[in-house]
PDB file of C-alpha atoms in Angstrom:
ATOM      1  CA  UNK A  16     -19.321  47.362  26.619  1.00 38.00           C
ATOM      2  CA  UNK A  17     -21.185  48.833  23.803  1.00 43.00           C
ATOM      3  CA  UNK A  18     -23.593  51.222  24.160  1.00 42.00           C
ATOM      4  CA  UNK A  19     -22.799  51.977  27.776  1.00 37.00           C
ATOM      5  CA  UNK A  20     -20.301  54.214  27.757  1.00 43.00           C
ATOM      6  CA  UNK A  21     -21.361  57.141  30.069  1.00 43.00           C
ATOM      7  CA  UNK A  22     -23.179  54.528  32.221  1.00 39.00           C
ATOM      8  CA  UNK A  23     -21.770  53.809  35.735  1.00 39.00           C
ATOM      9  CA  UNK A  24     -20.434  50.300  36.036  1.00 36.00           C
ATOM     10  CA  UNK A  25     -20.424  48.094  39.214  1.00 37.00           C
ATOM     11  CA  UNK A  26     -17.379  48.058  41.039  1.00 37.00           C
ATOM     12  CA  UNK A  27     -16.511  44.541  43.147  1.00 39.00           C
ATOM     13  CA  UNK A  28     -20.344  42.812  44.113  1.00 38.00           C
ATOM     14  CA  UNK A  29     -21.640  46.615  44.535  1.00 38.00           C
ATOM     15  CA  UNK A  30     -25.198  46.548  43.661  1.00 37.00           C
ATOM     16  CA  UNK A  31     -25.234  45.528  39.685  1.00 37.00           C
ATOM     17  CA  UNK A  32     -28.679  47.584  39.383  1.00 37.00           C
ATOM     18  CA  UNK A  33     -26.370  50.229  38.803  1.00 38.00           C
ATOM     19  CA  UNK A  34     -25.156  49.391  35.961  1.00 40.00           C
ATOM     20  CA  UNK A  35     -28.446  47.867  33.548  1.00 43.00           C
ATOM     21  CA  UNK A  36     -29.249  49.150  30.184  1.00 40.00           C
ATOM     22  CA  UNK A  37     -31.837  51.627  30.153  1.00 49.00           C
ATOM     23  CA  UNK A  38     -33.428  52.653  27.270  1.00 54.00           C
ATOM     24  CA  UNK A  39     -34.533  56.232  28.871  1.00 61.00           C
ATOM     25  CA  UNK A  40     -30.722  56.828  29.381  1.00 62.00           C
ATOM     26  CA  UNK A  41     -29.735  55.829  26.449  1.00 66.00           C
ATOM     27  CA  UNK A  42     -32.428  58.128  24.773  1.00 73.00           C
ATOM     28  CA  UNK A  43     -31.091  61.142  26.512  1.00 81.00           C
ATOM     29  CA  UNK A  44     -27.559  60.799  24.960  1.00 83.00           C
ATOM     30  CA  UNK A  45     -28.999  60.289  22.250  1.00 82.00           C
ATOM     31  CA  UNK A  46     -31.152  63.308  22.035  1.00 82.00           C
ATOM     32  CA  UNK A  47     -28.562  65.132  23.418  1.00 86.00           C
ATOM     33  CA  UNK A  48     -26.058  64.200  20.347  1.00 86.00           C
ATOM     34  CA  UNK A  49     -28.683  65.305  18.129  1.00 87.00           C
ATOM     35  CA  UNK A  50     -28.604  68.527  20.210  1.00 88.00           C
ATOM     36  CA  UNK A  51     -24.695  68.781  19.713  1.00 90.00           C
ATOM     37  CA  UNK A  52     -23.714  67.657  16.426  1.00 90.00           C
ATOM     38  CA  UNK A  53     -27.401  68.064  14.451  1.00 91.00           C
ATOM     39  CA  UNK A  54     -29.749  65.359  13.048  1.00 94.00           C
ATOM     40  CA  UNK A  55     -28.529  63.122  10.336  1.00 97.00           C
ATOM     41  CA  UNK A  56     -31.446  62.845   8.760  1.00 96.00           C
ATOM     42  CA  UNK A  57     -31.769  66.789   7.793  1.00 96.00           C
ATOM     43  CA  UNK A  58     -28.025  66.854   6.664  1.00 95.00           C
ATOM     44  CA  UNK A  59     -24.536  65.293   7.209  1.00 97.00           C
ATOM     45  CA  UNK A  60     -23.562  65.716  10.290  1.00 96.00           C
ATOM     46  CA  UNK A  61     -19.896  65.950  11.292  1.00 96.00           C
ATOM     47  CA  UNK A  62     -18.026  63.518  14.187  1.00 95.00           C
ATOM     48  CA  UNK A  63     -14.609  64.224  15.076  1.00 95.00           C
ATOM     49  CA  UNK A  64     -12.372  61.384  14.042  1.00 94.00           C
ATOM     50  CA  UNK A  65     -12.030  59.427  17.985  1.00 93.00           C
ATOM     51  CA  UNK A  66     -13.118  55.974  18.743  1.00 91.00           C
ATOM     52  CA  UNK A  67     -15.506  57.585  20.818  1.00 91.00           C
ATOM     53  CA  UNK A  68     -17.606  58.786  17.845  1.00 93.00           C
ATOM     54  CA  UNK A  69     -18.488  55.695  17.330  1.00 93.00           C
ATOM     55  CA  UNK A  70     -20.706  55.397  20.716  1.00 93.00           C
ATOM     56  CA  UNK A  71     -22.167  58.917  19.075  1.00 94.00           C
ATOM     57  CA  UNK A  72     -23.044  56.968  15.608  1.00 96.00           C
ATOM     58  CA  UNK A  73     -24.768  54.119  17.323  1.00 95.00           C
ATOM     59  CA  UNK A  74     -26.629  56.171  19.410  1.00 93.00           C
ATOM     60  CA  UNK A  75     -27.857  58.432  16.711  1.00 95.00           C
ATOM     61  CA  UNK A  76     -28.673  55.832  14.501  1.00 95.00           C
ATOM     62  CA  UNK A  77     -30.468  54.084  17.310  1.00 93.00           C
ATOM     63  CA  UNK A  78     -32.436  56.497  18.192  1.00 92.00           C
ATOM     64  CA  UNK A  79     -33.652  57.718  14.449  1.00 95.00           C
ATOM     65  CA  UNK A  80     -34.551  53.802  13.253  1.00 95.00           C
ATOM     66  CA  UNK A  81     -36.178  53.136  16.541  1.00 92.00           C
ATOM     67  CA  UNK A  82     -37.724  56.363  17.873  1.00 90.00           C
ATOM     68  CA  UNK A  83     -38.456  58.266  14.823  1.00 92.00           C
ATOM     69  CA  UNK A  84     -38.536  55.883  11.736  1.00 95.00           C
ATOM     70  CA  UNK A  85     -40.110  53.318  14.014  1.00 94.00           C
ATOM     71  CA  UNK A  86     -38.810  50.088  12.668  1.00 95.00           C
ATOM     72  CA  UNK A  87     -38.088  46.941  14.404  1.00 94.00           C
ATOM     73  CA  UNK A  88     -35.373  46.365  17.321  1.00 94.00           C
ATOM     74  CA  UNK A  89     -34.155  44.124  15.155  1.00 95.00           C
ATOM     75  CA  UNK A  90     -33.444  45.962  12.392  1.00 95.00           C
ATOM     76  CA  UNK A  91     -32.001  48.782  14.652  1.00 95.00           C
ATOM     77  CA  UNK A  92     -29.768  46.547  16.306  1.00 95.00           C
ATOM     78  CA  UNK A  93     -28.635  45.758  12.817  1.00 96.00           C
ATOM     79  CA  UNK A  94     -27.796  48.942  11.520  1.00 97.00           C
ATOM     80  CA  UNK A  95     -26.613  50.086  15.023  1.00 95.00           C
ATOM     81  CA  UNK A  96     -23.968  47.370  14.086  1.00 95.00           C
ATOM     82  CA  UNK A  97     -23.173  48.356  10.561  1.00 96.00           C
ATOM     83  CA  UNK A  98     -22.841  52.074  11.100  1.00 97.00           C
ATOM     84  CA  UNK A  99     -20.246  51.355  14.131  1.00 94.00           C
ATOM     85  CA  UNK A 100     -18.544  49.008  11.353  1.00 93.00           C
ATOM     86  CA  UNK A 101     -18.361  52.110   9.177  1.00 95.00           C
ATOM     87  CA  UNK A 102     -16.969  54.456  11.309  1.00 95.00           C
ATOM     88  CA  UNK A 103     -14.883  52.472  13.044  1.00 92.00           C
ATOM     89  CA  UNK A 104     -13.215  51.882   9.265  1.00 90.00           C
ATOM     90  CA  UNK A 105     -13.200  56.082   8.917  1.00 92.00           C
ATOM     91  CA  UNK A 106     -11.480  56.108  12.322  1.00 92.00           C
ATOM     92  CA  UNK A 107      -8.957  53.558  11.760  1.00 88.00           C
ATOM     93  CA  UNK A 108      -7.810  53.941   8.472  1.00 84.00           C
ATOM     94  CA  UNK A 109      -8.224  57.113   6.663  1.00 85.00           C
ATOM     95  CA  UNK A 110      -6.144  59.308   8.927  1.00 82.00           C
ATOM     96  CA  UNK A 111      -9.186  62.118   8.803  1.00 85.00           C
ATOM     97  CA  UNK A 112      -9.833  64.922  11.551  1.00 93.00           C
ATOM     98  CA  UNK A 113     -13.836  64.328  10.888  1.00 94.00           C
ATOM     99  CA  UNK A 114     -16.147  62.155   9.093  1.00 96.00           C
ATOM    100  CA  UNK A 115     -19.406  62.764   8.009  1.00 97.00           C
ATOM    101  CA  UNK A 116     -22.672  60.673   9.023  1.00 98.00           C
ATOM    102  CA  UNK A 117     -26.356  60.888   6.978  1.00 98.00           C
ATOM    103  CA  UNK A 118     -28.865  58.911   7.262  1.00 98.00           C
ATOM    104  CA  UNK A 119     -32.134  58.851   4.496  1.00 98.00           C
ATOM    105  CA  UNK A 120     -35.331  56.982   4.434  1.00 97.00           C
ATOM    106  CA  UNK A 121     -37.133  56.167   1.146  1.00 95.00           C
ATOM    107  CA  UNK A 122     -39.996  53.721   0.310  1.00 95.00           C
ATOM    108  CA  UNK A 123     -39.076  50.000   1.203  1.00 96.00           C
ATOM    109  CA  UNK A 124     -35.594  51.533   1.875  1.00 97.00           C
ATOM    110  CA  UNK A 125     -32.994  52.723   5.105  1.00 98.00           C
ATOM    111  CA  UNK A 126     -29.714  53.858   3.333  1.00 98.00           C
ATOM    112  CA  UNK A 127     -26.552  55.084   5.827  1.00 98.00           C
ATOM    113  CA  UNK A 128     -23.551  56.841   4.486  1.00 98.00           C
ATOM    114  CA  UNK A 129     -20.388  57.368   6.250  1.00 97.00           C
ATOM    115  CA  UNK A 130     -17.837  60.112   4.498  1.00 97.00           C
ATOM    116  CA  UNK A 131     -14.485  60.370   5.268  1.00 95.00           C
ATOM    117  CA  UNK A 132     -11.552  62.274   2.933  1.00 94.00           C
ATOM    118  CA  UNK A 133      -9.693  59.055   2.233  1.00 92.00           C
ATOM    119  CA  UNK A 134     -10.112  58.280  -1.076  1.00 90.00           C
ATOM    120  CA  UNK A 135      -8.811  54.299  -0.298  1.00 88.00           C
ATOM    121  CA  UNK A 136     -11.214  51.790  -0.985  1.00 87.00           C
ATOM    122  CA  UNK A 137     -12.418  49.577   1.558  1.00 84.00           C
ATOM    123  CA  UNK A 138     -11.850  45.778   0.871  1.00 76.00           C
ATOM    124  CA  UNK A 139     -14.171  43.064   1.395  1.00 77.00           C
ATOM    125  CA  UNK A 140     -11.648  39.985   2.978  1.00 72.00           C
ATOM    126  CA  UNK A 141     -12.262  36.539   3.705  1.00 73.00           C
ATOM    127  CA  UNK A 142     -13.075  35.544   7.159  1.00 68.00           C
ATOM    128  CA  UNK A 143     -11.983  32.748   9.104  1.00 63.00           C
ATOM    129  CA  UNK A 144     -13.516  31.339  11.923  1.00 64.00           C
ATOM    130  CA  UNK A 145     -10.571  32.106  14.482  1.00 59.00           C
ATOM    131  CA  UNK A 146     -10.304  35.906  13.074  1.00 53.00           C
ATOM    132  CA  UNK A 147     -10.334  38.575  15.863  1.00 55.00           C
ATOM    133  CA  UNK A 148     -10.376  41.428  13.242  1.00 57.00           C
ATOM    134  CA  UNK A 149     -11.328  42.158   9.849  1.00 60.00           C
ATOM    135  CA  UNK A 150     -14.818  41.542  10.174  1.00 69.00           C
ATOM    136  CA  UNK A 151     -16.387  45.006   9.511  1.00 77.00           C
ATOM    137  CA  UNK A 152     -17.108  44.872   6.383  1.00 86.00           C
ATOM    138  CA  UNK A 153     -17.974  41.040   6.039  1.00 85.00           C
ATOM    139  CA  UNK A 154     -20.830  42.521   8.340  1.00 88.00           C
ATOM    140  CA  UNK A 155     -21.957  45.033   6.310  1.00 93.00           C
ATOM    141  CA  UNK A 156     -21.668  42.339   3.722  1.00 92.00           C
ATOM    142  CA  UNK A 157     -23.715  39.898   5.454  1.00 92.00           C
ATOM    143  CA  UNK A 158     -26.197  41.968   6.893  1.00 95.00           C
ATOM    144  CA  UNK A 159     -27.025  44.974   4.279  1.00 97.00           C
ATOM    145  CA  UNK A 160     -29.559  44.342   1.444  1.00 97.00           C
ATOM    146  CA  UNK A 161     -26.485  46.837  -0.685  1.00 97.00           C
ATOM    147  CA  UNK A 162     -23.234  48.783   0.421  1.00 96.00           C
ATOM    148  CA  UNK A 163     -21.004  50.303  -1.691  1.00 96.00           C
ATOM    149  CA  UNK A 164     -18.463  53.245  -1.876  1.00 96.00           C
ATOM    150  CA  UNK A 165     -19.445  56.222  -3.947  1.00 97.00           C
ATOM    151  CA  UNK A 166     -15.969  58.099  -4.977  1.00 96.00           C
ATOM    152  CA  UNK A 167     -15.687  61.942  -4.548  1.00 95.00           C
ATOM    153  CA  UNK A 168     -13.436  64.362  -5.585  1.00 94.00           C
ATOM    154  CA  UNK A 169     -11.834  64.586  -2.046  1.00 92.00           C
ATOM    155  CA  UNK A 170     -12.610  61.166  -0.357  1.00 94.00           C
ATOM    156  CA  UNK A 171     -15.615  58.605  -0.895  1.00 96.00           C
ATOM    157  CA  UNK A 172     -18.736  58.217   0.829  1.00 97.00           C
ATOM    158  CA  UNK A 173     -19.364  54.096   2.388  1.00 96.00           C
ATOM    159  CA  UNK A 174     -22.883  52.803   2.220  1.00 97.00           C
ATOM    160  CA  UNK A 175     -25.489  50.493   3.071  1.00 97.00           C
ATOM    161  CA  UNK A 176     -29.103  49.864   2.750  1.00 98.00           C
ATOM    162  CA  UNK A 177     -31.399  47.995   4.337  1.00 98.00           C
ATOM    163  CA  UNK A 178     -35.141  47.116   3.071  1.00 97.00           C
ATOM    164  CA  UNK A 179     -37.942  48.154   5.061  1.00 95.00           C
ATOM    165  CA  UNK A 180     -41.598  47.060   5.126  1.00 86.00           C
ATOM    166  CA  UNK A 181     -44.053  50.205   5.095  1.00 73.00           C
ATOM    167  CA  UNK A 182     -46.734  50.404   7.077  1.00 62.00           C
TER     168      UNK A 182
END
């Protein structure tokens, strides 16, 4: 289940309370991610190429829109969504050790940037109703303002941003 990794689940009709979202929880591994692998708002930070990064990712980005840029839950719950779509792309198909993660803020503007050493393009496919997979960037598609893919000379750098309303 997304987002509760870490989090005891029931076993058989065990109480459930056990196993409810809580924001304070989820808070701490957050803040303790920031503590391990730096804040990707200063600078990139690195994430080891696993699945499991991806629970990192959504958790850092969580906490940053939410907490610290104070936006919306809906607009966190958005780009909580992209940025998993993102890495799990880095994870899956560029064959890299780490990927990098930053996250900036500008006037009227979120922008998140996944790096990875791959230099293969990721490509925007139909979706069908019945499709099971193949929907990550159709996502970001759907539910960026922008994305792109910025090439490098080792690897390219995914993207999306997301307007904002200042207060």
């Amino acid at each position: 289940m997304a987002g509760l990794e870490g989090i005891e689940q029931p076993r058989g009709h065990e109480r459930v309370a056990a196993a409810r979202w809580s924001p304070a929880a989820e808070d701490e591994q957050a803040l303790r991610a920031l503590e391990l692998f730096g804040d990707p708002t200063e600078t990139e930070i690195q994430l080891p190429s696993r699945p499991e990064s991806a629970a990192t990712a959504r958790r850092l980005t969580q906490v940053v829109v939410l907490r610290r840029w104070q936006l919306s839950p809906r607009m966190t719950e958005d780009a909580v969504l992209l940025v998993s779509e993102l890495v799990g792309n880095a994870v899956r198909h560029t064959g890299a050790r780490v990927f990098g993660l930053r996250m900036r803020r500008r006037r009227g503007w979120i922008r998140v940037e996944v790096r990875d050493p791959s230099r293969g393009l990721p490509c925007l496919m139909p979706v069908q109703e019945m499709d099971v997979s193949g929907r990550g960037l159709f996502l970001v598609d759907k539910l960026s303002d922008r994305w792109g893919v910025d090439l490098l000379p080792r690897g390219k750098t995914t993207w999306f941003e997301m307007r904002v309303a200042d207060r």
